[in-house]
Tab-separated table of C-alpha atoms (C1' of nucleotides) in Angstrom:
chain	number	residue	atom	x	y	z
M	1	MET	CA	-0.764	-41.324	-58.800
M	2	THR	CA	-3.188	-42.495	-55.807
M	3	PRO	CA	-3.525	-39.664	-52.969
M	4	THR	CA	-2.470	-42.208	-49.981
M	5	ARG	CA	-0.643	-45.000	-49.327
M	6	GLY	CA	1.650	-45.525	-52.650
M	7	TYR	CA	4.420	-47.520	-53.704
M	8	HIS	CA	7.974	-47.712	-52.781
M	9	HIS	CA	8.011	-45.734	-49.048
M	10	GLY	CA	4.635	-43.842	-49.188
M	11	ASP	CA	3.963	-40.817	-51.376
M	12	LEU	CA	6.641	-38.802	-49.860
M	13	ARG	CA	6.381	-35.072	-51.739
M	14	ARG	CA	2.860	-34.767	-49.943
M	15	ALA	CA	4.103	-36.083	-46.592
M	16	LEU	CA	7.628	-33.745	-46.519
M	17	LEU	CA	4.885	-30.856	-47.504
M	18	ASP	CA	2.768	-31.708	-44.531
M	19	ALA	CA	5.387	-32.136	-42.154
M	20	ALA	CA	6.991	-28.929	-43.093
M	21	VAL	CA	3.489	-26.866	-42.728
M	22	GLU	CA	3.360	-28.526	-38.933
M	23	VAL	CA	6.846	-27.831	-38.333
M	24	ILE	CA	6.683	-24.196	-39.289
M	25	GLY	CA	3.087	-23.567	-38.157
M	26	GLU	CA	4.794	-24.612	-34.882
M	27	SER	CA	8.119	-22.655	-34.943
M	28	GLY	CA	8.431	-20.652	-37.559
M	29	PRO	CA	10.423	-21.271	-40.848
M	30	ALA	CA	13.743	-20.471	-39.279
M	31	ALA	CA	13.335	-23.910	-37.432
M	32	LEU	CA	12.899	-25.999	-40.589
M	33	SER	CA	15.319	-28.730	-41.257
M	34	LEU	CA	15.020	-31.117	-44.157
M	35	ARG	CA	16.571	-33.825	-42.018
M	36	ASP	CA	14.152	-33.515	-39.579
M	37	LEU	CA	11.681	-33.591	-42.177
M	38	ALA	CA	12.833	-36.878	-43.492
M	39	ARG	CA	12.796	-38.546	-40.446
M	40	ARG	CA	9.564	-37.249	-39.595
M	41	ALA	CA	8.245	-39.164	-42.479
M	42	GLY	CA	10.649	-42.198	-42.103
M	43	VAL	CA	12.988	-41.911	-44.628
M	44	SER	CA	16.949	-41.081	-45.233
M	45	HIS	CA	17.678	-38.077	-44.793
M	46	ALA	CA	18.785	-37.488	-48.746
M	47	ALA	CA	15.500	-38.159	-50.167
M	48	PRO	CA	14.053	-34.952	-49.982
M	49	ALA	CA	16.272	-33.675	-52.371
M	50	HIS	CA	14.378	-35.871	-55.383
M	51	HIS	CA	11.414	-34.151	-55.214
M	52	PHE	CA	12.159	-30.711	-54.131
M	53	ARG	CA	16.245	-30.681	-54.942
M	54	ASP	CA	17.387	-28.299	-52.033
M	55	LYS	CA	15.390	-26.360	-48.986
M	56	ALA	CA	14.422	-23.468	-50.991
M	57	GLY	CA	12.591	-25.773	-53.766
M	58	LEU	CA	10.410	-27.549	-50.843
M	59	LEU	CA	9.405	-23.856	-49.783
M	60	THR	CA	8.504	-22.778	-53.522
M	61	ALA	CA	6.184	-25.975	-53.427
M	62	LEU	CA	4.751	-25.100	-50.924
M	63	ALA	CA	4.699	-21.327	-51.578
M	64	VAL	CA	2.352	-22.349	-54.885
M	65	GLN	CA	0.093	-24.305	-52.388
M	66	GLY	CA	-0.298	-21.456	-50.523
M	67	PHE	CA	-0.768	-19.118	-53.285
M	68	ASP	CA	-3.619	-21.019	-54.793
M	69	LEU	CA	-5.253	-21.880	-50.966
M	70	LEU	CA	-5.297	-18.361	-51.323
M	71	ALA	CA	-7.004	-18.047	-54.332
M	72	ASP	CA	-9.457	-20.534	-53.383
M	73	ARG	CA	-10.424	-19.219	-50.201
M	74	LEU	CA	-10.742	-15.902	-51.688
M	75	ARG	CA	-13.208	-16.860	-54.539
M	76	ARG	CA	-15.402	-18.929	-51.980
M	77	ALA	CA	-15.306	-15.598	-50.124
M	78	GLY	CA	-17.971	-14.171	-52.635
M	79	ASP	CA	-18.225	-10.482	-54.211
M	80	ASP	CA	-17.979	-8.950	-51.318
M	81	LEU	CA	-15.044	-6.991	-50.261
M	82	LEU	CA	-15.283	-6.933	-47.064
M	83	GLU	CA	-15.936	-10.804	-46.851
M	84	ALA	CA	-12.456	-11.659	-49.065
M	85	GLY	CA	-10.733	-9.169	-46.778
M	86	VAL	CA	-12.060	-11.686	-43.761
M	87	ALA	CA	-11.232	-14.544	-45.423
M	88	TYR	CA	-7.668	-12.673	-46.150
M	89	VAL	CA	-6.935	-13.170	-42.938
M	90	ASP	CA	-8.835	-16.061	-41.877
M	91	PHE	CA	-6.148	-17.873	-44.151
M	92	ALA	CA	-3.275	-16.280	-42.770
M	93	VAL	CA	-4.015	-17.635	-39.538
M	94	ARG	CA	-5.140	-20.864	-40.462
M	95	HIS	CA	-2.762	-21.703	-43.144
M	96	ARG	CA	0.043	-19.622	-41.214
M	97	ALA	CA	3.165	-21.463	-42.299
M	98	HIS	CA	2.072	-21.092	-45.774
M	99	PHE	CA	1.175	-17.123	-45.182
M	100	GLU	CA	4.757	-16.932	-43.346
M	101	VAL	CA	6.491	-18.104	-46.574
M	102	MET	CA	5.099	-16.675	-49.313
M	103	PHE	CA	5.831	-13.261	-47.891
M	104	ARG	CA	9.208	-13.826	-47.761
M	105	PRO	CA	10.930	-14.597	-50.670
M	106	ASP	CA	14.266	-15.018	-49.627
M	107	LEU	CA	13.329	-18.090	-48.355
M	108	TYR	CA	12.626	-19.427	-51.830
M	109	ARG	CA	12.311	-18.879	-56.030
M	110	ALA	CA	10.232	-16.238	-56.019
M	111	ASP	CA	10.742	-15.699	-59.991
M	112	ASP	CA	9.675	-19.555	-60.604
M	113	PRO	CA	7.604	-19.366	-63.047
M	114	GLU	CA	5.417	-21.576	-61.013
M	115	VAL	CA	4.965	-19.225	-58.143
M	116	ARG	CA	4.725	-16.468	-60.302
M	117	ALA	CA	1.480	-17.853	-62.241
M	118	ALA	CA	-0.089	-18.531	-58.885
M	119	SER	CA	0.295	-15.665	-57.497
M	120	THR	CA	-0.802	-13.713	-59.892
M	121	ARG	CA	-3.894	-16.017	-59.830
M	122	ALA	CA	-4.641	-15.033	-56.209
M	123	GLY	CA	-4.053	-11.232	-56.574
M	124	ASP	CA	-6.606	-11.477	-59.245
M	125	VAL	CA	-8.826	-12.454	-57.530
M	126	LEU	CA	-8.214	-9.805	-55.247
M	127	ARG	CA	-8.316	-7.147	-57.674
M	128	GLU	CA	-11.538	-8.488	-59.281
M	129	ARG	CA	-13.380	-7.995	-55.657
M	130	VAL	CA	-12.044	-4.399	-55.365
M	131	ALA	CA	-13.181	-3.848	-59.106
M	132	GLY	CA	-16.161	-5.435	-57.742
M	133	LEU	CA	-16.909	-3.128	-54.729
M	134	SER	CA	-15.959	0.122	-57.153
M	135	ALA	CA	-18.679	-0.572	-59.721
M	136	ARG	CA	-21.288	-1.026	-57.085
M	137	ASP	CA	-21.121	1.966	-54.982
M	138	GLY	CA	-21.126	3.993	-58.423
M	139	GLY	CA	-16.695	4.151	-56.852
M	140	PRO	CA	-15.322	7.217	-57.598
M	141	GLY	CA	-11.894	5.760	-56.375
M	142	ASP	CA	-8.487	5.021	-58.582
M	143	PRO	CA	-9.053	0.718	-58.737
M	144	GLY	CA	-5.200	0.709	-58.535
M	145	ARG	CA	-5.282	2.776	-55.186
M	146	ASP	CA	-8.149	0.988	-53.580
M	147	SER	CA	-6.842	-2.279	-54.294
M	148	LEU	CA	-3.439	-1.058	-52.986
M	149	ALA	CA	-5.409	-0.243	-49.897
M	150	ALA	CA	-7.247	-3.023	-49.406
M	151	TRP	CA	-4.530	-5.394	-49.725
M	152	SER	CA	-2.423	-3.281	-47.008
M	153	ILE	CA	-5.199	-3.566	-44.406
M	154	VAL	CA	-5.481	-6.985	-44.637
M	155	HIS	CA	-2.187	-7.899	-44.877
M	156	GLY	CA	-0.755	-5.726	-42.546
M	157	PHE	CA	-3.254	-6.819	-40.161
M	158	ALA	CA	-2.811	-10.206	-40.566
M	159	THR	CA	0.889	-10.264	-40.186
M	160	LEU	CA	0.674	-7.870	-36.922
M	161	TRP	CA	-1.926	-10.652	-35.795
M	162	LEU	CA	0.628	-13.822	-36.920
M	163	ALA	CA	3.610	-11.706	-35.055
M	164	GLY	CA	1.843	-11.503	-31.505
M	165	ALA	CA	2.229	-7.712	-32.080
M	166	LEU	CA	-2.051	-7.253	-31.475
M	167	PRO	CA	-2.841	-6.021	-28.179
M	168	ASP	CA	-4.747	-9.246	-26.043
M	169	ARG	CA	-8.229	-6.883	-25.635
M	170	LEU	CA	-8.402	-8.122	-29.619
M	171	GLY	CA	-9.591	-11.478	-27.981
M	172	GLY	CA	-9.223	-14.592	-29.946
M	173	ASP	CA	-11.242	-14.259	-33.307
M	174	PRO	CA	-9.177	-12.845	-35.712
M	175	ARG	CA	-12.133	-12.572	-38.001
M	176	GLU	CA	-14.348	-10.945	-36.142
M	177	ALA	CA	-11.657	-8.251	-35.090
M	178	ALA	CA	-10.444	-7.805	-38.764
M	179	ARG	CA	-14.060	-7.365	-40.433
M	180	VAL	CA	-14.371	-4.268	-37.715
M	181	VAL	CA	-10.811	-2.974	-38.722
M	182	ILE	CA	-11.454	-3.265	-42.458
M	183	ARG	CA	-15.025	-1.508	-42.117
M	184	ARG	CA	-12.754	1.369	-41.815
M	185	LEU	CA	-12.158	1.489	-45.138
M	186	PHE	CA	-15.431	2.216	-45.793
M	187	GLU	CA	-16.588	5.062	-43.729
W	1	MET	CA	32.962	4.132	-23.788
W	2	THR	CA	34.503	6.235	-26.480
W	3	PRO	CA	32.246	5.483	-29.661
W	4	THR	CA	34.934	4.269	-32.066
W	5	ARG	CA	38.472	2.810	-31.740
W	6	GLY	CA	38.752	0.707	-28.542
W	7	TYR	CA	40.609	-1.661	-26.525
W	8	HIS	CA	41.274	-4.848	-26.976
W	9	HIS	CA	40.338	-5.231	-30.421
W	10	GLY	CA	37.815	-2.501	-31.649
W	11	ASP	CA	34.204	-2.084	-29.925
W	12	LEU	CA	32.792	-5.506	-31.415
W	13	ARG	CA	29.131	-5.203	-30.033
W	14	ARG	CA	28.524	-2.111	-32.577
W	15	ALA	CA	30.576	-3.769	-35.150
W	16	LEU	CA	28.913	-6.956	-34.848
W	17	LEU	CA	25.670	-5.522	-34.929
W	18	ASP	CA	26.355	-3.535	-37.989
W	19	ALA	CA	27.195	-5.812	-39.629
W	20	ALA	CA	24.649	-7.937	-39.202
W	21	VAL	CA	22.636	-4.878	-40.285
W	22	GLU	CA	24.192	-4.955	-43.873
W	23	VAL	CA	23.948	-8.742	-44.169
W	24	ILE	CA	20.242	-9.091	-43.087
W	25	GLY	CA	19.701	-5.945	-45.486
W	26	GLU	CA	21.361	-7.636	-48.723
W	27	SER	CA	20.591	-11.234	-48.001
W	28	GLY	CA	17.316	-11.479	-45.261
W	29	PRO	CA	17.794	-13.099	-41.736
W	30	ALA	CA	17.774	-16.803	-42.904
W	31	ALA	CA	21.338	-15.696	-44.191
W	32	LEU	CA	22.952	-14.609	-41.143
W	33	SER	CA	25.547	-16.578	-39.142
W	34	LEU	CA	27.260	-15.505	-36.672
W	35	ARG	CA	30.780	-16.964	-37.753
W	36	ASP	CA	30.578	-15.024	-41.028
W	37	LEU	CA	29.754	-11.608	-38.675
W	38	ALA	CA	33.237	-12.489	-37.116
W	39	ARG	CA	34.906	-12.988	-39.588
W	40	ARG	CA	34.184	-10.010	-41.354
W	41	ALA	CA	34.959	-7.700	-37.782
W	42	GLY	CA	38.209	-9.650	-38.121
W	43	VAL	CA	37.738	-11.359	-34.607
W	44	SER	CA	37.190	-14.993	-33.523
W	45	HIS	CA	34.468	-17.469	-34.243
W	46	ALA	CA	33.200	-17.460	-30.568
W	47	ALA	CA	33.821	-13.343	-30.116
W	48	PRO	CA	30.111	-12.821	-30.487
W	49	ALA	CA	28.697	-15.156	-28.027
W	50	HIS	CA	30.396	-12.783	-25.568
W	51	HIS	CA	28.299	-9.990	-25.979
W	52	PHE	CA	24.867	-11.704	-27.356
W	53	ARG	CA	25.078	-14.805	-25.664
W	54	ASP	CA	23.951	-16.362	-29.181
W	55	LYS	CA	22.099	-15.899	-32.447
W	56	ALA	CA	18.577	-14.911	-30.671
W	57	GLY	CA	20.588	-12.710	-28.172
W	58	LEU	CA	21.721	-10.544	-31.267
W	59	LEU	CA	18.565	-10.545	-33.333
W	60	THR	CA	17.205	-9.703	-29.679
W	61	ALA	CA	19.500	-6.487	-29.288
W	62	LEU	CA	18.846	-5.477	-33.421
W	63	ALA	CA	15.452	-5.444	-32.342
W	64	VAL	CA	15.602	-3.537	-29.459
W	65	GLN	CA	17.662	-0.878	-31.547
W	66	GLY	CA	15.186	-0.699	-34.238
W	67	PHE	CA	11.728	-0.053	-32.235
W	68	ASP	CA	14.033	2.865	-30.860
W	69	LEU	CA	14.851	4.148	-34.038
W	70	LEU	CA	11.286	3.657	-35.138
W	71	ALA	CA	9.862	5.676	-32.000
W	72	ASP	CA	12.508	8.503	-32.895
W	73	ARG	CA	11.665	8.390	-36.831
W	74	LEU	CA	7.794	8.733	-35.657
W	75	ARG	CA	8.496	11.490	-33.174
W	76	ARG	CA	10.723	13.354	-35.851
W	77	ALA	CA	7.744	13.002	-38.452
W	78	GLY	CA	5.577	15.284	-36.058
W	79	ASP	CA	1.916	15.417	-35.189
W	80	ASP	CA	0.470	14.323	-38.580
W	81	LEU	CA	-1.107	10.865	-38.313
W	82	LEU	CA	-0.713	11.080	-42.246
W	83	GLU	CA	3.068	12.093	-42.079
W	84	ALA	CA	3.327	9.515	-38.891
W	85	GLY	CA	2.490	6.922	-41.355
W	86	VAL	CA	4.712	7.690	-44.400
W	87	ALA	CA	7.603	7.928	-41.929
W	88	TYR	CA	6.865	3.793	-40.700
W	89	VAL	CA	6.928	3.097	-44.134
W	90	ASP	CA	10.424	5.205	-44.723
W	91	PHE	CA	11.470	3.290	-41.427
W	92	ALA	CA	10.796	-0.133	-42.830
W	93	VAL	CA	11.913	0.606	-46.288
W	94	ARG	CA	15.668	2.611	-45.084
W	95	HIS	CA	15.797	0.404	-41.867
W	96	ARG	CA	14.886	-3.362	-43.593
W	97	ALA	CA	17.358	-5.043	-41.601
W	98	HIS	CA	15.646	-3.769	-38.317
W	99	PHE	CA	12.342	-3.890	-39.695
W	100	GLU	CA	12.037	-7.646	-40.453
W	101	VAL	CA	13.786	-8.842	-37.374
W	102	MET	CA	11.348	-6.853	-35.521
W	103	PHE	CA	8.607	-8.454	-36.236
W	104	ARG	CA	9.536	-11.921	-36.777
W	105	PRO	CA	9.679	-12.780	-32.911
W	106	ASP	CA	10.401	-16.081	-33.450
W	107	LEU	CA	13.714	-14.965	-34.566
W	108	TYR	CA	14.793	-13.276	-31.187
W	109	ARG	CA	13.649	-13.157	-27.520
W	110	ALA	CA	10.282	-11.242	-27.965
W	111	ASP	CA	9.871	-11.591	-24.388
W	112	ASP	CA	12.779	-10.013	-23.255
W	113	PRO	CA	12.316	-7.149	-21.115
W	114	GLU	CA	14.469	-4.397	-23.294
W	115	VAL	CA	12.348	-5.540	-26.013
W	116	ARG	CA	8.640	-4.866	-24.509
W	117	ALA	CA	9.933	-1.964	-23.258
W	118	ALA	CA	11.448	-0.745	-26.638
W	119	SER	CA	8.129	-2.133	-28.373
W	120	THR	CA	5.869	-0.332	-26.080
W	121	ARG	CA	7.883	3.365	-26.750
W	122	ALA	CA	7.121	2.914	-30.038
W	123	GLY	CA	3.662	1.372	-29.936
W	124	ASP	CA	2.900	4.397	-27.885
W	125	VAL	CA	3.821	7.106	-30.486
W	126	LEU	CA	1.879	5.662	-33.138
W	127	ARG	CA	-1.346	5.884	-30.475
W	128	GLU	CA	-0.860	9.223	-29.376
W	129	ARG	CA	-0.718	10.096	-33.483
W	130	VAL	CA	-3.601	8.609	-33.975
W	131	ALA	CA	-5.214	10.527	-30.503
W	132	GLY	CA	-4.139	13.450	-31.882
W	133	LEU	CA	-6.257	12.985	-34.908
W	134	SER	CA	-9.294	11.935	-33.474
W	135	ALA	CA	-8.928	14.809	-31.224
W	136	ARG	CA	-8.829	17.290	-34.221
W	137	ASP	CA	-11.332	16.815	-36.315
W	138	GLY	CA	-13.793	15.930	-33.789
W	139	GLY	CA	-13.036	12.155	-33.741
W	140	PRO	CA	-16.148	10.064	-33.548
W	141	GLY	CA	-13.810	6.721	-34.040
W	142	ASP	CA	-12.782	4.077	-31.194
W	143	PRO	CA	-9.305	5.358	-30.995
W	144	GLY	CA	-8.264	1.522	-30.464
W	145	ARG	CA	-10.083	0.538	-33.568
W	146	ASP	CA	-8.642	3.787	-35.244
W	147	SER	CA	-4.968	2.763	-34.574
W	148	LEU	CA	-5.468	-0.805	-35.567
W	149	ALA	CA	-6.611	0.609	-39.210
W	150	ALA	CA	-3.701	2.760	-39.369
W	151	TRP	CA	-1.022	0.548	-38.004
W	152	SER	CA	-1.924	-2.309	-40.170
W	153	ILE	CA	-2.358	-0.470	-43.150
W	154	VAL	CA	1.143	1.092	-43.174
W	155	HIS	CA	2.679	-1.981	-41.991
W	156	GLY	CA	0.905	-3.704	-44.226
W	157	PHE	CA	2.086	-1.406	-47.426
W	158	ALA	CA	5.726	-1.779	-45.848
W	159	THR	CA	5.619	-5.460	-45.957
W	160	LEU	CA	4.396	-6.048	-49.373
W	161	TRP	CA	6.511	-3.448	-50.463
W	162	LEU	CA	9.474	-5.352	-48.986
W	163	ALA	CA	8.470	-8.350	-50.107
W	164	GLY	CA	8.585	-6.964	-53.483
W	165	ALA	CA	4.796	-8.380	-53.805
W	166	LEU	CA	3.513	-4.673	-55.063
W	167	PRO	CA	3.301	-4.374	-58.733
W	168	ASP	CA	6.277	-2.395	-60.611
W	169	ARG	CA	4.057	0.559	-61.948
W	170	LEU	CA	4.142	2.368	-58.206
W	171	GLY	CA	8.031	3.151	-58.967
W	172	GLY	CA	10.800	3.614	-56.800
W	173	ASP	CA	9.717	5.643	-54.092
W	174	PRO	CA	7.557	4.069	-51.059
W	175	ARG	CA	7.306	7.585	-49.710
W	176	GLU	CA	5.239	9.010	-52.454
W	177	ALA	CA	3.357	5.684	-52.858
W	178	ALA	CA	2.278	5.500	-49.436
W	179	ARG	CA	0.478	8.784	-49.093
W	180	VAL	CA	-1.509	8.097	-51.859
W	181	VAL	CA	-2.523	4.731	-50.056
W	182	ILE	CA	-3.104	6.040	-46.504
W	183	ARG	CA	-4.781	9.224	-47.644
W	184	ARG	CA	-7.356	6.620	-48.215
W	185	LEU	CA	-8.177	6.418	-44.982
W	186	PHE	CA	-9.239	9.461	-44.490
W	187	GLU	CA	-11.715	10.108	-47.352
G	1	DA	C1'	54.056	0.449	-8.623
G	2	DG	C1'	52.473	-4.217	-8.326
G	3	DC	C1'	48.377	-6.752	-8.063
G	4	DG	C1'	44.266	-9.376	-8.412
G	5	DG	C1'	39.938	-9.524	-10.512
G	6	DC	C1'	37.380	-9.176	-14.697
G	7	DA	C1'	35.809	-8.063	-19.497
G	8	DT	C1'	37.244	-9.491	-24.029
G	9	DC	C1'	38.647	-12.888	-26.986
G	10	DT	C1'	40.897	-17.274	-28.777
G	11	DT	C1'	41.705	-22.236	-29.652
G	12	DG	C1'	39.699	-26.730	-29.399
G	13	DT	C1'	35.927	-29.544	-29.792
G	14	DC	C1'	30.972	-31.581	-30.736
G	15	DA	C1'	26.051	-32.424	-32.994
G	16	DA	C1'	22.858	-31.002	-36.769
G	17	DT	C1'	23.033	-29.295	-40.756
G	18	DG	C1'	22.403	-28.853	-46.175
G	19	DG	C1'	24.118	-30.462	-50.197
G	20	DC	C1'	26.848	-33.705	-53.151
G	21	DA	C1'	28.071	-38.463	-55.274
G	22	DA	C1'	27.460	-42.794	-55.870
G	23	DG	C1'	25.320	-46.910	-55.301
G	24	DA	C1'	20.560	-49.791	-54.016
G	25	DT	C1'	15.859	-51.089	-55.021
G	26	DA	C1'	11.669	-50.598	-56.876
G	27	DT	C1'	7.982	-49.734	-60.770
G	28	DG	C1'	5.837	-49.747	-64.905
G	29	DC	C1'	6.518	-49.895	-69.817
G	30	DT	C1'	7.886	-52.660	-74.469
V	1	DA	C1'	11.158	-61.091	-69.038
V	2	DG	C1'	13.960	-57.264	-68.921
V	3	DC	C1'	15.582	-52.479	-69.116
V	4	DA	C1'	15.125	-47.404	-68.282
V	5	DT	C1'	13.818	-44.742	-64.801
V	6	DA	C1'	11.974	-42.752	-60.888
V	7	DT	C1'	12.522	-43.243	-56.237
V	8	DC	C1'	14.804	-43.853	-52.086
V	9	DT	C1'	19.544	-45.045	-48.913
V	10	DT	C1'	24.530	-44.949	-47.525
V	11	DG	C1'	28.751	-42.272	-47.366
V	12	DC	C1'	30.719	-37.934	-47.616
V	13	DC	C1'	32.244	-32.917	-46.519
V	14	DA	C1'	32.228	-28.341	-45.306
V	15	DT	C1'	29.627	-24.632	-42.682
V	16	DT	C1'	27.472	-23.733	-38.250
V	17	DG	C1'	25.930	-22.948	-33.666
V	18	DA	C1'	27.090	-23.928	-29.200
V	19	DC	C1'	30.184	-24.704	-25.425
V	20	DA	C1'	34.730	-25.727	-22.359
V	21	DA	C1'	38.802	-23.981	-21.241
V	22	DG	C1'	42.457	-21.124	-21.677
V	23	DA	C1'	45.252	-16.827	-22.844
V	24	DT	C1'	45.049	-11.687	-22.755
V	25	DG	C1'	44.937	-7.282	-22.085
V	26	DC	C1'	42.224	-3.417	-19.009
V	27	DC	C1'	40.837	-1.376	-14.420
V	28	DG	C1'	40.614	-0.519	-9.804
V	29	DC	C1'	42.505	-0.779	-5.284
V	30	DT	C1'	46.406	-0.707	-1.717
DNA sequence: AGCGGCATCTTGTCAATGGCAAGATATGCT
DNA sequence: AGCATATCTTGCCATTGACAAGATGCCGCT
C-alpha cells in the first residue's frame, strides 16, 4: 500500500477522491459524474464501482475524510474557542468540497458506521473547546446551549460565505471576517 | 389567469413547482427529475421546458418563490429580532425544499435578476430587524456585524437542523430550540 | 363568423449517466 | 509454479436532460 504509484494502474481510490474534490470544488456536487472521474483517472467507466460501489459510496468516503480533516484542524487550532471557530470557517473554505458534502446527508450514506464515527470524533473536539471556555470564564452557561450557539454561528457563517450570499464589503479573507462575527458571542 | 383548473391541461407551471417542492422535501434536490415532475402532472416529458427552459430554470423559479416567502414570514414575525430569528428557522423547516435550493447557487441561475431582487427584498427585512434592535437598546454595535452574527446563527442552526446533525435531545420542536440558542446572542 | 398568431403541449431523437453482469488481467500467497 | 483474489475492462440497459419539429387549443382582430 505504497502511497503513490502503484501496481495495476495507479492507486485509483485516492485518485478518484482527489478528482472528486476538484470537480465538486469547482462546480458543486451536482456536477459530479463517476464516468468523468474515471476519465480523469484514465480508467474505464466501471472502475470506480469496485472501490466505492456507487456514487453515494464515493461521497460517503469523502464525508469520512472530511470529518477527519475537520477534527484535525480543530485540534490544531488549540484550546481557544474563538480560534477553533475561525478554524472551522477556514476549513469550510479551504476544503469546500468536503464541507459541502458532509452536511448534505441526502447525498451519501449518513448512517454508515465509519461516517458516524468520524462525525462523532469531530463533534467531540468542538464540544471540548466549548467546555474549555465555559470552565475558564467561570462559565454559567449550559454547555449544551453554548456549543449549539457556537456551532450554529460558525456553521452559518461558513455556509453563507460558500453560498456567496454575504455582502462584498467583507473582503476576501473569511478568517478575518469570521473572527469579528464570532467575537460577538463573547460580548 | 384563474388560480386553479385552467385551459389546455391545467395550470402546469404551478403544478410543476408544487410537485418539485414535494419531491425535494422528501428526497432532496439531487433526486429531482423533470421527467418525473411531468409524469406527476400528467403531461409529456417535454412540457416543463416551455415553462422553465431547463432544470436550472425551474429551480430558479423555486428560489424566487422561496425568497419572497421568507421575506413575508420575516415581516409577519414583527419587529422583534428574536422572533424574526425563530421565524427564519421555522421557515427553513416548513419550507425545507425552498430553503435547500435558495442557498445552493450552483443549482440555479443565481445571477437571474428576479432572484437577485427577491433575495435583496428578504435581506432588507432582516437588516431592518437588526437595525431596529440596535436602536432600541441604544445599540453600540456595528449593525453590519450584528446582522451578520444574527443571520449566521439562525442560518447555521436551521442548516444543521435540516441536515439532521443536531443531537436528539433537542426534541422535535425547532422553534423552541432555536429560541434558546438565539437568546444567547443577547446576553 | 372566420382567420391568423401564439402559447401550450406532444412525439421523436440523441448523447450522457448510473448501475449491473460477465470477462480479462495482474498481484500476492502458498 | 499455480491458484485465489483484487482490480480493471467491455458490453449492455433504463433513465435523464435537452433539443427539434409538429400537433392542438386559445386569443384577438377584422
